[in-house]
Amino acid sequence: MKDVEIDQEGCIGCGSCYALCPKVFEDDGSGTAQLVEKFRTEGAGKGEVKDDIDCVETAENSCPVNVISVS
Ligand code: SF4
């Protein structure tokens, strides 16, 4: 499994992560990214996904303010 974290305070709502990886990321309704509920482990910004979900790295690399981390 891979840990995925969004520092939601720093998100500027550009939409890249949900455009590129919509199965994991979504808009929370107010212009901030959050994780889709089934992947969350703690709050809306922390979770984990299976190793074969590669779009999380694509989203991480696309974030203009570098608030997504995958480890
Ligand atoms: S790519 Fe980054 S700034 Fe853009 S919506 Fe996602 S978390 Fe927010």
Tab-separated table of C-alpha atoms and ligand atoms in Angstrom:
chain	number	residue	atom	x	y	z
A	1	MET	CA	0.000	0.000	0.000
A	2	LYS	CA	1.029	3.584	-0.555
A	3	ASP	CA	0.290	6.430	1.819
A	4	VAL	CA	-1.241	9.501	0.199
A	5	GLU	CA	-1.523	12.808	1.957
A	6	ILE	CA	-2.880	16.167	0.873
A	7	ASP	CA	-1.961	19.232	2.868
A	8	GLN	CA	-5.405	20.669	2.317
A	9	GLU	CA	-4.522	24.031	3.851
A	10	GLY	CA	-2.118	24.649	1.010
A	11	CYS	CA	-4.358	23.452	-1.815
A	12	ILE	CA	-5.270	26.188	-4.278
A	13	GLY	CA	-7.984	24.140	-5.955
A	14	CYS	CA	-6.353	24.017	-9.377
A	15	GLY	CA	-8.100	20.741	-10.167
A	16	SER	CA	-5.098	18.861	-11.555
A	17	CYS	CA	-5.201	15.984	-9.104
A	18	TYR	CA	-8.854	15.219	-9.632
A	19	ALA	CA	-8.558	15.619	-13.378
A	20	LEU	CA	-5.618	13.201	-13.540
A	21	CYS	CA	-6.614	10.743	-10.812
A	22	PRO	CA	-10.355	11.025	-10.219
A	23	LYS	CA	-10.672	7.652	-8.557
A	24	VAL	CA	-8.584	8.891	-5.628
A	25	PHE	CA	-8.953	12.679	-5.541
A	26	GLU	CA	-12.049	14.861	-5.635
A	27	ASP	CA	-13.212	18.391	-4.929
A	28	ASP	CA	-14.627	18.743	-1.439
A	29	GLY	CA	-17.315	21.093	-2.723
A	30	SER	CA	-15.478	24.251	-1.757
A	31	GLY	CA	-12.516	24.181	-4.120
A	32	THR	CA	-10.161	22.094	-2.013
A	33	ALA	CA	-8.910	18.633	-2.888
A	34	GLN	CA	-9.763	15.685	-0.694
A	35	LEU	CA	-9.415	11.930	-0.938
A	36	VAL	CA	-12.359	9.867	-2.102
A	37	GLU	CA	-13.927	8.432	1.032
A	38	LYS	CA	-13.032	4.773	0.519
A	39	PHE	CA	-9.309	5.554	0.542
A	40	ARG	CA	-9.276	7.674	3.687
A	41	THR	CA	-7.578	6.527	6.866
A	42	GLU	CA	-7.628	9.766	8.840
A	43	GLY	CA	-9.683	12.811	7.955
A	44	ALA	CA	-10.279	13.787	4.346
A	45	GLY	CA	-6.653	14.428	3.499
A	46	LYS	CA	-4.915	11.228	4.574
A	47	GLY	CA	-5.284	7.749	3.239
A	48	GLU	CA	-3.783	4.802	1.474
A	49	VAL	CA	-4.168	3.180	-1.911
A	50	LYS	CA	-3.040	-0.071	-3.493
A	51	ASP	CA	0.399	-0.070	-5.099
A	52	ASP	CA	-1.046	-0.514	-8.577
A	53	ILE	CA	-2.885	2.810	-8.542
A	54	ASP	CA	-0.231	4.760	-10.437
A	55	CYS	CA	-2.150	7.968	-10.983
A	56	VAL	CA	-1.417	9.139	-7.440
A	57	GLU	CA	2.197	9.841	-8.439
A	58	THR	CA	0.988	11.584	-11.593
A	59	ALA	CA	-1.208	13.777	-9.414
A	60	GLU	CA	1.623	14.364	-6.948
A	61	ASN	CA	3.906	15.503	-9.748
A	62	SER	CA	1.249	17.758	-11.240
A	63	CYS	CA	0.374	19.697	-8.099
A	64	PRO	CA	1.600	23.259	-8.639
A	65	VAL	CA	2.004	23.919	-4.926
A	66	ASN	CA	3.416	20.494	-3.992
A	67	VAL	CA	0.896	19.676	-1.304
A	68	ILE	CA	0.391	16.036	-2.297
A	69	SER	CA	2.794	13.464	-0.942
A	70	VAL	CA	2.934	9.781	-1.806
A	71	SER	CA	5.152	7.412	0.148
B	1	SF4	S1	-3.226	19.465	-7.675
B	1	SF4	FE1	-2.652	20.363	-5.678
B	1	SF4	S2	-3.414	22.494	-5.715
B	1	SF4	FE2	-4.400	21.367	-7.398
B	1	SF4	S3	-6.368	20.691	-6.533
B	1	SF4	FE3	-4.892	18.999	-6.252
B	1	SF4	S4	-3.982	19.314	-4.193
B	1	SF4	FE4	-5.016	21.223	-4.798
